[in-house]
XYZ file of C-alpha atoms in Angstrom:
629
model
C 7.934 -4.448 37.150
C 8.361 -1.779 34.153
C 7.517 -3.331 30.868
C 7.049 -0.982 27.568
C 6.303 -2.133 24.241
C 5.687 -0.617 20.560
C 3.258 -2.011 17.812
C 3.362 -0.020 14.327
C 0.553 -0.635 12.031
C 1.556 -0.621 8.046
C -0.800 0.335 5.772
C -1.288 1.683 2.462
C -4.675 1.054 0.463
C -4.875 -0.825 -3.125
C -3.354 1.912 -5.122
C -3.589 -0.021 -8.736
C -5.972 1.145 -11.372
C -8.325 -2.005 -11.475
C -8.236 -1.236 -15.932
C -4.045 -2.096 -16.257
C -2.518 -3.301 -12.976
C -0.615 -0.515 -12.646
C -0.360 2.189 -9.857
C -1.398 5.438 -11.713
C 0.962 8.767 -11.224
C -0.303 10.516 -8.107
C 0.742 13.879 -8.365
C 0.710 14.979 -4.473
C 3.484 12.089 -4.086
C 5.987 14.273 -5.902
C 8.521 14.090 -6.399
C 7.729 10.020 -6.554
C 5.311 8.419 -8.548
C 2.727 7.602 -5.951
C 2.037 7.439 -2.619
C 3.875 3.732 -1.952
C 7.238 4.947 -3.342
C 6.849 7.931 -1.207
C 6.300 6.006 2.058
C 8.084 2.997 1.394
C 11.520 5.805 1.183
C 10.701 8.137 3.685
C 9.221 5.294 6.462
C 9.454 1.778 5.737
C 13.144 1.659 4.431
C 14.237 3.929 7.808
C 12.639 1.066 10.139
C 14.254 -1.570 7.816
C 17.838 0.352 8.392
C 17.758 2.140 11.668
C 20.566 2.821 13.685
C 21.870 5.647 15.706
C 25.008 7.732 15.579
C 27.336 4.343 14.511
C 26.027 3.868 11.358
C 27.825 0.521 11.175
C 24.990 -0.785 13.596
C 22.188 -1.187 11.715
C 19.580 -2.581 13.963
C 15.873 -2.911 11.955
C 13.401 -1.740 14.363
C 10.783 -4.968 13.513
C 13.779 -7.010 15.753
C 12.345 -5.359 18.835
C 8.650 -4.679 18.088
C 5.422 -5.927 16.936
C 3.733 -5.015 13.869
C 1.567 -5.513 11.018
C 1.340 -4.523 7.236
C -1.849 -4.550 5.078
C -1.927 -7.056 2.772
C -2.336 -4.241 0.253
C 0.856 -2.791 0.821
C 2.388 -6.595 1.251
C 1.218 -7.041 -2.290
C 2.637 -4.126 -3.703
C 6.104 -4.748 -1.511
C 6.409 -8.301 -2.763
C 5.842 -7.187 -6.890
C 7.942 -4.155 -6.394
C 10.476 -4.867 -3.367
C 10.501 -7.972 -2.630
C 13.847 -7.834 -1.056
C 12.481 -6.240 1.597
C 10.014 -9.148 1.848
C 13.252 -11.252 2.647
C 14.591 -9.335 5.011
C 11.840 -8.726 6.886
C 11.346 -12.402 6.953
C 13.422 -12.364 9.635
C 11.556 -11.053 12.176
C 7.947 -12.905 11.242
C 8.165 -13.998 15.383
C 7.085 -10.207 16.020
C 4.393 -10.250 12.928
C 1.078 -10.508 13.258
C -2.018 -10.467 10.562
C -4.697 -7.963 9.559
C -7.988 -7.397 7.523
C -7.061 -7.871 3.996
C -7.951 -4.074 2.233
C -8.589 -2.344 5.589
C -12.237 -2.352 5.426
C -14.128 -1.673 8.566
C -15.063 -5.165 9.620
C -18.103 -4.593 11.849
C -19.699 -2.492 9.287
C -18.974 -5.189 6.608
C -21.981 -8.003 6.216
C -20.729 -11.369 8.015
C -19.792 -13.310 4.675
C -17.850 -10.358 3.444
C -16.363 -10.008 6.917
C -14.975 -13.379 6.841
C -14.020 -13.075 3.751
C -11.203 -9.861 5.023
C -10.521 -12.231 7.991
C -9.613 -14.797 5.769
C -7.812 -13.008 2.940
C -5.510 -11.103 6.109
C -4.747 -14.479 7.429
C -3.634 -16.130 4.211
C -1.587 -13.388 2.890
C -0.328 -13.415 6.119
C 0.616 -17.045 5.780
C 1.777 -16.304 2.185
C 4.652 -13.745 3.313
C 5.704 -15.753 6.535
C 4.771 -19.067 6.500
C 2.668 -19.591 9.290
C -0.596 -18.867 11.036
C -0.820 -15.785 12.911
C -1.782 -15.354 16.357
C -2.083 -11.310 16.536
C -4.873 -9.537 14.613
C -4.841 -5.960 13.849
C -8.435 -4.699 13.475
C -8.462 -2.075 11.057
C -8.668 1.538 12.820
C -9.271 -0.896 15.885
C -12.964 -0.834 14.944
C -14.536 -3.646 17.081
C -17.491 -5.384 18.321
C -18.399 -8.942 19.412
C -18.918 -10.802 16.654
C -15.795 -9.967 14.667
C -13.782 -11.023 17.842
C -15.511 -14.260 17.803
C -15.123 -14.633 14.182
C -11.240 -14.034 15.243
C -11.023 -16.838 17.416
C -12.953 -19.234 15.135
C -9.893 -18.466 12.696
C -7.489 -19.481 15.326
C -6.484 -15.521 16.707
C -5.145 -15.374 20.024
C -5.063 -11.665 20.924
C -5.686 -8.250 19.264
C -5.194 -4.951 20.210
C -7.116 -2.001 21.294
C -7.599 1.701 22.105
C -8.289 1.750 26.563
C -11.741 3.480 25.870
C -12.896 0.186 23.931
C -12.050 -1.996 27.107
C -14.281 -2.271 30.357
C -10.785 -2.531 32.561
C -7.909 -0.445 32.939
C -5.655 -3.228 32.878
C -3.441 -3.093 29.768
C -3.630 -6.941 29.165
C -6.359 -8.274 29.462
C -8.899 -11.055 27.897
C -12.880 -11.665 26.388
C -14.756 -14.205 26.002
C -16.421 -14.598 23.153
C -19.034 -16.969 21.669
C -15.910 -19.027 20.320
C -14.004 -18.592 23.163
C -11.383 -16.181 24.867
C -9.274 -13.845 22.999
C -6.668 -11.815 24.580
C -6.393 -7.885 24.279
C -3.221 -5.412 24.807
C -4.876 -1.781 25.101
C -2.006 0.369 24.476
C -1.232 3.704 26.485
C -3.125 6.334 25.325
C -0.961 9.165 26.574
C 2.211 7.815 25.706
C 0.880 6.639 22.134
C -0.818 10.128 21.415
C 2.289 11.756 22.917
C 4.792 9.654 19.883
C 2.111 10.042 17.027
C 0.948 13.750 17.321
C 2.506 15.331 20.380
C 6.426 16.176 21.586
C 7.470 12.700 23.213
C 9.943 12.527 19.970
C 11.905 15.238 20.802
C 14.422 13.912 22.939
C 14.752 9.506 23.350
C 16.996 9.812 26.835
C 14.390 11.717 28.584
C 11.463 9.885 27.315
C 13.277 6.493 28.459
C 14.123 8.253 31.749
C 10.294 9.397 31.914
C 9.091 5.943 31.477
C 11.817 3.987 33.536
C 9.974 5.834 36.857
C 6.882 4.093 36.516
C 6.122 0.550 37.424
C 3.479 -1.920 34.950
C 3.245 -2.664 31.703
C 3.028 0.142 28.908
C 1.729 -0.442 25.202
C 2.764 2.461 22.430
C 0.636 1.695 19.394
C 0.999 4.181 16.502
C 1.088 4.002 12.145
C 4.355 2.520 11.436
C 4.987 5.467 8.714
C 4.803 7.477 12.347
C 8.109 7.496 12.257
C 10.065 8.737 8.697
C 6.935 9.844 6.657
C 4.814 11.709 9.252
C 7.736 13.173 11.109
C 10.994 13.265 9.450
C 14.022 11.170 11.259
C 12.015 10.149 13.850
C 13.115 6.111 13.361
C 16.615 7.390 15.193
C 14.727 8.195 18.221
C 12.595 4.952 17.939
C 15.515 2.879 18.022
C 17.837 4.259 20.828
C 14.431 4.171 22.790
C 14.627 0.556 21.259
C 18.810 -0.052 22.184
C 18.287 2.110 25.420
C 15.617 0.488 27.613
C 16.559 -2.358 29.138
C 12.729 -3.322 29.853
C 11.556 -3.444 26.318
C 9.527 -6.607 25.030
C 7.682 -7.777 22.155
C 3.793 -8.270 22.666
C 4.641 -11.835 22.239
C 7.400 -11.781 24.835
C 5.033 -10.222 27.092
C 2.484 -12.578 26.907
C 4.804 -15.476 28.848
C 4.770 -13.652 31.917
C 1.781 -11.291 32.131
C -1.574 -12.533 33.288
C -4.701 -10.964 31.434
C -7.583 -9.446 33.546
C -11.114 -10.328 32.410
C -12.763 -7.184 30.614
C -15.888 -6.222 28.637
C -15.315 -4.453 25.294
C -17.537 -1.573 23.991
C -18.991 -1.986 21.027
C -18.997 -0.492 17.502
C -15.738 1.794 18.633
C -12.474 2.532 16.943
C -9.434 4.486 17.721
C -9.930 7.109 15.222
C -12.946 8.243 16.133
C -14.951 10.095 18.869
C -18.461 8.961 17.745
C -17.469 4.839 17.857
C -17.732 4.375 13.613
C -19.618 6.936 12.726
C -16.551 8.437 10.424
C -17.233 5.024 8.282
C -20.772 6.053 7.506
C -22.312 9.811 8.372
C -20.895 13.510 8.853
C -19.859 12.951 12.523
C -17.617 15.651 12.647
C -14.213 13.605 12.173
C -12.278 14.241 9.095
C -8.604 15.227 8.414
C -7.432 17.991 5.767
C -9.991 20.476 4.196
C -11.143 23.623 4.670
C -12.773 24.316 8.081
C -16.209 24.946 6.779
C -16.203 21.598 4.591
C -18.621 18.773 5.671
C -18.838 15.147 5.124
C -22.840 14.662 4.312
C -21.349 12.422 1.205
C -20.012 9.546 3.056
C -23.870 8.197 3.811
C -24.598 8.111 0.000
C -21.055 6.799 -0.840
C -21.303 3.657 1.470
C -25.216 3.503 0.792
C -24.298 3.324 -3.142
C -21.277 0.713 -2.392
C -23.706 -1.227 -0.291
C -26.298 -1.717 -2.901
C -23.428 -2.670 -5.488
C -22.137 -4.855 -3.309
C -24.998 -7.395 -2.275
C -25.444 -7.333 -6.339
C -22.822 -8.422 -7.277
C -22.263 -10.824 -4.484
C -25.545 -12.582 -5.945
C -24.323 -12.322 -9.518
C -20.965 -14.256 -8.099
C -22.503 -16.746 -6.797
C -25.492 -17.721 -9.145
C -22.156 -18.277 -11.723
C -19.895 -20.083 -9.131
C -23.100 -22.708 -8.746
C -22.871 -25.762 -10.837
C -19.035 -24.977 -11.628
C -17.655 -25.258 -8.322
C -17.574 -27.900 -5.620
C -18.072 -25.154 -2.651
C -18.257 -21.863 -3.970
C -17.724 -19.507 -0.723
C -14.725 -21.706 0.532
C -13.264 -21.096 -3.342
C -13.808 -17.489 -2.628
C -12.137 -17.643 0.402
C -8.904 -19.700 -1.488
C -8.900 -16.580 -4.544
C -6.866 -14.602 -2.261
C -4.259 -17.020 -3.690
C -4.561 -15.503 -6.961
C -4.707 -11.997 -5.943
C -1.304 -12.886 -4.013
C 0.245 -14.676 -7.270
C -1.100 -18.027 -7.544
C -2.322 -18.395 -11.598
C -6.177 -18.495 -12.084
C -5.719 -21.692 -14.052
C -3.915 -23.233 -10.673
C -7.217 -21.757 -8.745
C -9.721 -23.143 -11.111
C -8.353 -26.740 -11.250
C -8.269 -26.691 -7.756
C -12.322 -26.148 -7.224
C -13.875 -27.010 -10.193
C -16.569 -29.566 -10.177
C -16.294 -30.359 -14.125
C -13.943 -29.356 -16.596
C -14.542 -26.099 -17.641
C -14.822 -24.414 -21.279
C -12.762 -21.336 -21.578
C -15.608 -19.130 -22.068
C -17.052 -20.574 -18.307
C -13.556 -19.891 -16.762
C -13.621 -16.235 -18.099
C -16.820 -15.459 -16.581
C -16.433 -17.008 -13.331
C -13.136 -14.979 -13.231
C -14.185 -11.587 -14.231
C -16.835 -12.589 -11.408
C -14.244 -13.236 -8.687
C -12.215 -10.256 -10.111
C -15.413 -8.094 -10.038
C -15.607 -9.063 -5.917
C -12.230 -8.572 -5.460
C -13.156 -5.092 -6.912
C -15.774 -4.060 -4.805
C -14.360 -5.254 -1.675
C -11.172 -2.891 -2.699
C -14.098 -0.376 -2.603
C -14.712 -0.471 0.970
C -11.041 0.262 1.722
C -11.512 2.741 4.603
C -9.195 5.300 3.497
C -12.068 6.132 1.183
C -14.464 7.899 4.169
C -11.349 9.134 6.212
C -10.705 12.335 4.924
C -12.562 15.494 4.430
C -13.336 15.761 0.751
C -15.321 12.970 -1.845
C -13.286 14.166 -4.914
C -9.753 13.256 -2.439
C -7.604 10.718 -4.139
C -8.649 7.626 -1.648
C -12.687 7.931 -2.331
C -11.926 8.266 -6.036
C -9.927 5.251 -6.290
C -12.523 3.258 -4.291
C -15.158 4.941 -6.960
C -12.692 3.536 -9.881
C -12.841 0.050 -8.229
C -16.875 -0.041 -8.007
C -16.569 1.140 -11.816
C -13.927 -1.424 -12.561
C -16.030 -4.134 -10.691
C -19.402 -2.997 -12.565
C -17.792 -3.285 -15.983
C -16.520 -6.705 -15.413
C -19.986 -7.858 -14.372
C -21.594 -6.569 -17.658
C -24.671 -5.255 -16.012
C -25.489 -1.891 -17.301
C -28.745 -1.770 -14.649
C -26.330 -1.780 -11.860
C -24.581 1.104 -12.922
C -27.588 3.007 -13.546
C -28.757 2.563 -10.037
C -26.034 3.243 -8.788
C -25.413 6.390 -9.780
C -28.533 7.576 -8.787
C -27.501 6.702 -5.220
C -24.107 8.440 -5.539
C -25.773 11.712 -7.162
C -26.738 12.520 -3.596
C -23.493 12.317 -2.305
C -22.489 16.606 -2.168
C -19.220 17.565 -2.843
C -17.063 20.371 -1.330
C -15.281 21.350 -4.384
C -17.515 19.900 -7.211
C -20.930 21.943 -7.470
C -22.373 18.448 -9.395
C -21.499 16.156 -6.610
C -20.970 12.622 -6.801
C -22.061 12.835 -10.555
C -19.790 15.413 -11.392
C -16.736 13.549 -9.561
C -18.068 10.186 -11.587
C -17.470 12.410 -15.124
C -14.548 14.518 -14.213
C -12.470 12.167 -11.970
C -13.211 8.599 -12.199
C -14.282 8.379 -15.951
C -10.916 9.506 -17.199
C -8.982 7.187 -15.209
C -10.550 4.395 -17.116
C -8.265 3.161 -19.386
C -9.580 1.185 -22.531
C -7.788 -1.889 -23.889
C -7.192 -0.248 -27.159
C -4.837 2.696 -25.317
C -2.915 -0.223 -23.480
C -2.657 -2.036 -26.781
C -1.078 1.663 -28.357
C 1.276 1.759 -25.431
C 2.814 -1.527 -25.916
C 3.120 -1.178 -29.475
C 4.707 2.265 -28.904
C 7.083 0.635 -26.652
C 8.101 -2.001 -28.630
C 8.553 0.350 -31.397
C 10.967 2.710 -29.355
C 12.355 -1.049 -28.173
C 12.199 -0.156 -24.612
C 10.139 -3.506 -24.507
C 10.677 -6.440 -25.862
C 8.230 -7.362 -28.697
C 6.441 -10.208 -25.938
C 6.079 -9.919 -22.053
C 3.919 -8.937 -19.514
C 2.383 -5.200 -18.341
C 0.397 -4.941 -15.514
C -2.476 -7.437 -15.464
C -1.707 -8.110 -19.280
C 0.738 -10.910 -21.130
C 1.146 -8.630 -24.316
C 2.395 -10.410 -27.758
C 3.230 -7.963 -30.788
C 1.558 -9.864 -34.107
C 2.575 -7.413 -37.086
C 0.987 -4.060 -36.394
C -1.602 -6.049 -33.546
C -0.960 -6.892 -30.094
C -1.964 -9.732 -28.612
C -3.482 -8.903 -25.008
C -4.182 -12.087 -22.803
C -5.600 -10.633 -19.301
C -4.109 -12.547 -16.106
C -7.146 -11.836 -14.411
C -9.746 -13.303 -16.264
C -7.516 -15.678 -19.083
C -9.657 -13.230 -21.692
C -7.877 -13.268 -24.969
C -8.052 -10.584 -27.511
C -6.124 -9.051 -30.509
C -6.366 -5.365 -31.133
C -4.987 -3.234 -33.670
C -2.567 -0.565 -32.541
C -4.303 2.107 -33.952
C -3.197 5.604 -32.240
C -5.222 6.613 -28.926
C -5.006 9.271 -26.543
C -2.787 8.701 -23.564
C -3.882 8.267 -19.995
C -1.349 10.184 -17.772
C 0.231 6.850 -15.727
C 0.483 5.090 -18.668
C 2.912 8.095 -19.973
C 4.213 8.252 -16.672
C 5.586 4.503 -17.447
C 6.283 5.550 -20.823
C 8.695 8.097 -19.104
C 9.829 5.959 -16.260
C 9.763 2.191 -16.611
C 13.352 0.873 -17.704
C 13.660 3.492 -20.373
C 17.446 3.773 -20.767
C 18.992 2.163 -23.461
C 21.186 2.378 -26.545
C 20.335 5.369 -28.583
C 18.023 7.051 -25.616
C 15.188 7.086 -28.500
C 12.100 7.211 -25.834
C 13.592 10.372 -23.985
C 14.161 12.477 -27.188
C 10.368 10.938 -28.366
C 9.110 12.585 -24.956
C 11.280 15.477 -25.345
C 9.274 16.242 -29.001
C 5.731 15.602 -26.823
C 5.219 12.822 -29.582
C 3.021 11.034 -27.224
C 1.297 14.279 -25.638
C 1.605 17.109 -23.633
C 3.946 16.262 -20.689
C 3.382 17.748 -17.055
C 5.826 19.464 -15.511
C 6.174 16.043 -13.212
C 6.837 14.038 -16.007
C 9.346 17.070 -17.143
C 11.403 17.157 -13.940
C 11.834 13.266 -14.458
C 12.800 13.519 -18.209
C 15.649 16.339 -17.074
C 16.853 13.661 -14.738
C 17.394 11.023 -17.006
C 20.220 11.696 -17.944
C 21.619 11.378 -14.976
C 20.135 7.782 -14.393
C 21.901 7.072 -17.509
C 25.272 7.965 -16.759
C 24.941 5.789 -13.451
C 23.872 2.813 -14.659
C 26.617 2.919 -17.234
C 28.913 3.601 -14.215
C 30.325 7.065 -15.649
C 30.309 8.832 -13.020
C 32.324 11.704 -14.659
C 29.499 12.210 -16.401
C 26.936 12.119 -13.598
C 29.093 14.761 -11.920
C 28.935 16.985 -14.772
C 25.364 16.801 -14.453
C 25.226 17.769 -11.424
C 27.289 20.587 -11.509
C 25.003 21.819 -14.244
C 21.876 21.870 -12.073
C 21.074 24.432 -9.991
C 20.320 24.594 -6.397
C 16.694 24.767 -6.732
C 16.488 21.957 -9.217
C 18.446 19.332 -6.772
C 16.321 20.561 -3.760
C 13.095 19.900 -5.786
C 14.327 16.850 -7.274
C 16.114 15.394 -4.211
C 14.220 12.198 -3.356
C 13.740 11.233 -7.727
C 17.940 11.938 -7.942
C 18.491 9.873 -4.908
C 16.244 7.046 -6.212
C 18.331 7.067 -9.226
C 21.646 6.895 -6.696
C 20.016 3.990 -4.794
C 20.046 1.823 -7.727
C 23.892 2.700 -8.512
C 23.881 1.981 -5.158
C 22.071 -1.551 -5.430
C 24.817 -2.373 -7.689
C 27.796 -1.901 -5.406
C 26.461 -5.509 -3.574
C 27.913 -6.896 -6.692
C 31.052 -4.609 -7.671
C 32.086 -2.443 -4.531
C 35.538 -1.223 -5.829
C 32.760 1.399 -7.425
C 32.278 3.059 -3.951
C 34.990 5.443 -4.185
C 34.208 7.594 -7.135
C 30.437 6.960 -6.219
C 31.139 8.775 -3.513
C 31.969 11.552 -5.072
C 28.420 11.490 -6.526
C 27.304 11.460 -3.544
C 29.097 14.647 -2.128
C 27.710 16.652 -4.653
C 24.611 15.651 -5.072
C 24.608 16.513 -1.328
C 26.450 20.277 -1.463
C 24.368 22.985 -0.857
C 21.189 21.233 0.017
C 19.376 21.782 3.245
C 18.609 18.858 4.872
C 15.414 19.856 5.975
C 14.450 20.082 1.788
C 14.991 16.534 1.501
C 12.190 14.328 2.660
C 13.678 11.431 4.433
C 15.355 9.682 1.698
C 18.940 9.973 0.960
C 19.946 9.856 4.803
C 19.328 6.034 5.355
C 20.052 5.305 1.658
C 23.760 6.228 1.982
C 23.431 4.070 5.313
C 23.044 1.417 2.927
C 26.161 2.295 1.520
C 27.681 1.817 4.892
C 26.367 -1.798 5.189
C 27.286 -2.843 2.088
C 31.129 -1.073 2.991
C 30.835 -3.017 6.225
């Protein structure tokens, strides 16, 4: 019997700057604004539209695979596409759940490990609307007691790298202390051949290759395998998809396989050679840098997050005690919050007494200040090469973020004389010098978001009352009124003029900016606010063109183009595009616009090399198609 079956594991790590809410400009995602927009274009939009050469079939690939996203990225899709959420609705049979912020869960103390276990499951159960059965163990890092902890939450099977399994069997099942849980251990050759080797090259052979060989085959690889790490690739997932006949779901395959008994080794993963070492020491595993660059500041990092940790866990709960009926299951139930549920909905739920405002506050900058340092732990943080890389300074911001909220200036002290032993490749101050030069300056005081808003009103891009980020904002004469979501903290602040972080004038330049009079582009275009980067520059010369779309002259969006050169489209490709998707978005509502949209389209296609483009416009005018259709 031939059997072959994909899984493609989501993730993205917590991307928002803890001070605002909002996902701060990451340069390196250019020509986007950060590292989700990039992704969700080049990967998770392709899966959501595949097809092959008949573009009129659009077949998403989650109808004939299992998978999982982070509940990181499902937070950010369901705030910023939740359309997709919808549609992908649809194929919640082939779902299944994972640790909340990625952290690595045997490294993570029990109570904190339950706490991920939980969180996965009930954002899980907040997208789809029912208990999982699948767990996906972040980087597949495993030992006993989490499995156990798995079945205790009602998990039926997981999945795992072969060298973590005692039988060669690809199905397979453990007992644990809580009782058996079942375990697909996917094909190492085949899943190393899709995600790094030449297997993608051609679909008919591969399906050819694998439709000689009896038993049951498991391809695991990152979903964003396919669009972001290697361009077009979803077209040869799904004719490999259409084309076998003896493709099944991991769920499918569980009604007629029988699992073998097995042993699993412990403290392994699937990323690296030395079990979890990459988590925790310079073990030799790291991915970009320089050749000569080590990783001797992961032990300090996690040794530093550790010891902030376990403090604040003991500040949370000596404030949760005497307010709350059960404090641990309540922090369990605050992943409702962090999903959407108001804190005033929370609190009513598990207080024990009615509660003064300035007692709610606390006890929610507490549970914010967990939430926090959990977000800390997110593994991208040790995975790379370098301490001063994007994903260990934004777990750095959250230990900041979390420190600040719990108001105890000893902490931080201590702290930082842990992380000052943490040695840097690039910075000759270490950890201390990457505090001060990269995490310090992405803190953003209340009095610059307070500026912002008033700036914004002013230019009336936003309306004089509404909400930004973690804030409900309220313009009283020349004050605004900030009330924080987080914590229900209420304060009024003059709007007295600050300097500017750069996301917040990335919004400035961005966030629904068009209207009337175009008074917030010609602001920008004087630097009134500050010295623009050449980012924010490219984005202000494409305005113009958003403009002329969403007022549907597309005349005038042609004469735009025409006026750009080559090299301007090629480096702007996937921003323009972005800008055509939402023209795009609108011909759901009035297609007789598709002909002379069209026409936008051709141009803004002449001349450029496909190659140039990353991944984006392809399966966006495939959306076109479906809407034609």
């Amino acid at each position: 019997m031939k059997v072959l079956s994909f899984h493609c594991h989501f993730h993205q790590p917590p991307r928002e700057n803890p001070y605002t809410g909002v996902i701060e400009l990451e340069e390196s995602a250019f020509p986007f604004k950060n590292w989700n927009e990039r992704v969700f274009r080049e990967s998770y939009l392709p899966h959501m539209f595949a097809h092959e050469n008949d573009t009129s079939n659009i077949i998403p690939t989650f109808s004939r695979m299992s998978f999982n996203f982070s509940a990181s990225i499902k937070s950010w899709l369901l705030s910023e596409r939740a359309w997709f959420i919808d549609r992908l609705k649809a194929f919640s049979q082939n779902a299944i759940a994972c640790g909340f912020n990625h952290t690595i869960l045997p490294l993570d103390p029990i109570e904190d490990r339950k706490v991920q276990i939980v969180w996965g499951i009930k954002a899980f159960e907040k997208v789809f609307g029912f208990r999982p059965r699948g767990f996906w163990l972040p980087e597949l890092a495993v030992d006993k007691k989490t499995l156990s902890m798995l079945v205790e939450e009602g998990i039926s099977w997981i999945i795992l790298a072969p060298h973590q399994v005692s039988t060669g069997a690809g199905y397979s099942k453990f007992k644990t202390q809580s009782g058996e849980i079942e375990i697909f251990a996917y094909n190492s050759e085949l899943s190393h051949g899709v995600a790094f080797g030449s297997l993608l090259k051609n679909a008919d052979e591969f399906c050819k290759r694998i439709g000689s060989k009896e038993g049951f085959s498991l391809i695991a690889v990152d979903g964003e395998t396919f669009g972001h790490h290697h361009k077009f690739s979803e077209f040869w997932l799904i004719r490999v998809l259409k084309s076998c006949p003896f493709v099944k779901t991991l769920e499918e395959v569980r009604k007629f396989l029988k699992p073998a008994e097995c042993e699993i080794q412990e403290m392994t993963s699937w990323s690296c050679a030395h079990g979890i070492e990459r988590w925790k020491s310079d073990c030799g595993c790291s991915t970009g840098g320089k050749e000569d660059w080590h990783q001797r500041w992961r032990e300090p990092l996690r040794r530093a997050l550790e010891y902030l940790r376990e403090n604040i866990k003991n500040e949370l709960f000596k404030g949760l005690e005497g307010a709350f009926k059960e404090p641990y299951e309540a922090l369990l139930d605050y992943v409702d919050v962090i999903m959407g549920t108001s804190a005033e909905e929370f609190l009513q739920k598990h207080q024990k007494r009615k509660l003064s405002l300035a007692e709610k506050v606390k006890i929610l900058k507490l549970l914010s200040a967990y939430k926090f340092i959990s977000y800390a732990f997110s593994s991208d943080g040790w995975f790379f090469a370098e301490l001063s890389g994007i994903e260990s300074v934004r777990n750095l911001l959250f230990a900041k973020r979390a420190m600040d909220l719990v108001g105890n200036l000893e902490l931080e002290s201590e702290f930082l004389k842990i992380i000052a032993g943490a040695e840097s490749n690039v910075y000759a101050g270490g950890g201390l010098e990457v505090w001060q030069k990269l995490v310090l300056k992405r803190v953003i005081k209340e009095e610059e978001v307070a500026f912002f808003l008033k700036k914004m009103i002013d230019l009336k891009v936003f309306s004089p009352e509404g909400r930004f980020g973690y804030f409900e904002y309220k313009l009283k004469g020349n004050r605004i009124e900030l009330k924080s979501r987080l914590t229900l903290e209420k304060k009024v602040i003059e709007a007295k003029e600050v300097g500017l972080s750069k996301e917040l004038l990335w919004r400035l330049s961005r966030e629904e900016v068009i209207n009337g009079d175009f008074g917030l582009l010609r602001a920008l275009e004087k630097s009134e606010l500050g010295g623009l980067s050449e980012y924010a520059k490219g984005v202000l010369q494409s305005l113009g063109f958003l403009r002329a779309l969403r007022e549907k002259n597309y005349e005038r969006a042609i004469e735009i183009l025409k006026s750009l050169d080559l090299g301007f489209k090629a480096a702007n490709s996937e921003l323009l595009g972005h800008f055509l998707e939402e023209a795009i978005e609108e011909l759901y509502k009035e297609p007789k616009e598709v002909k002379m949209l069209l026409e936008v389209v051709k141009l803004f296609n002449e001349g450029l090399v496909l190659d140039k483009m990353v991944s984006t416009w392809h399966f966006e005018n495939f959306r076109w198609m479906e809407v034609r259709r």
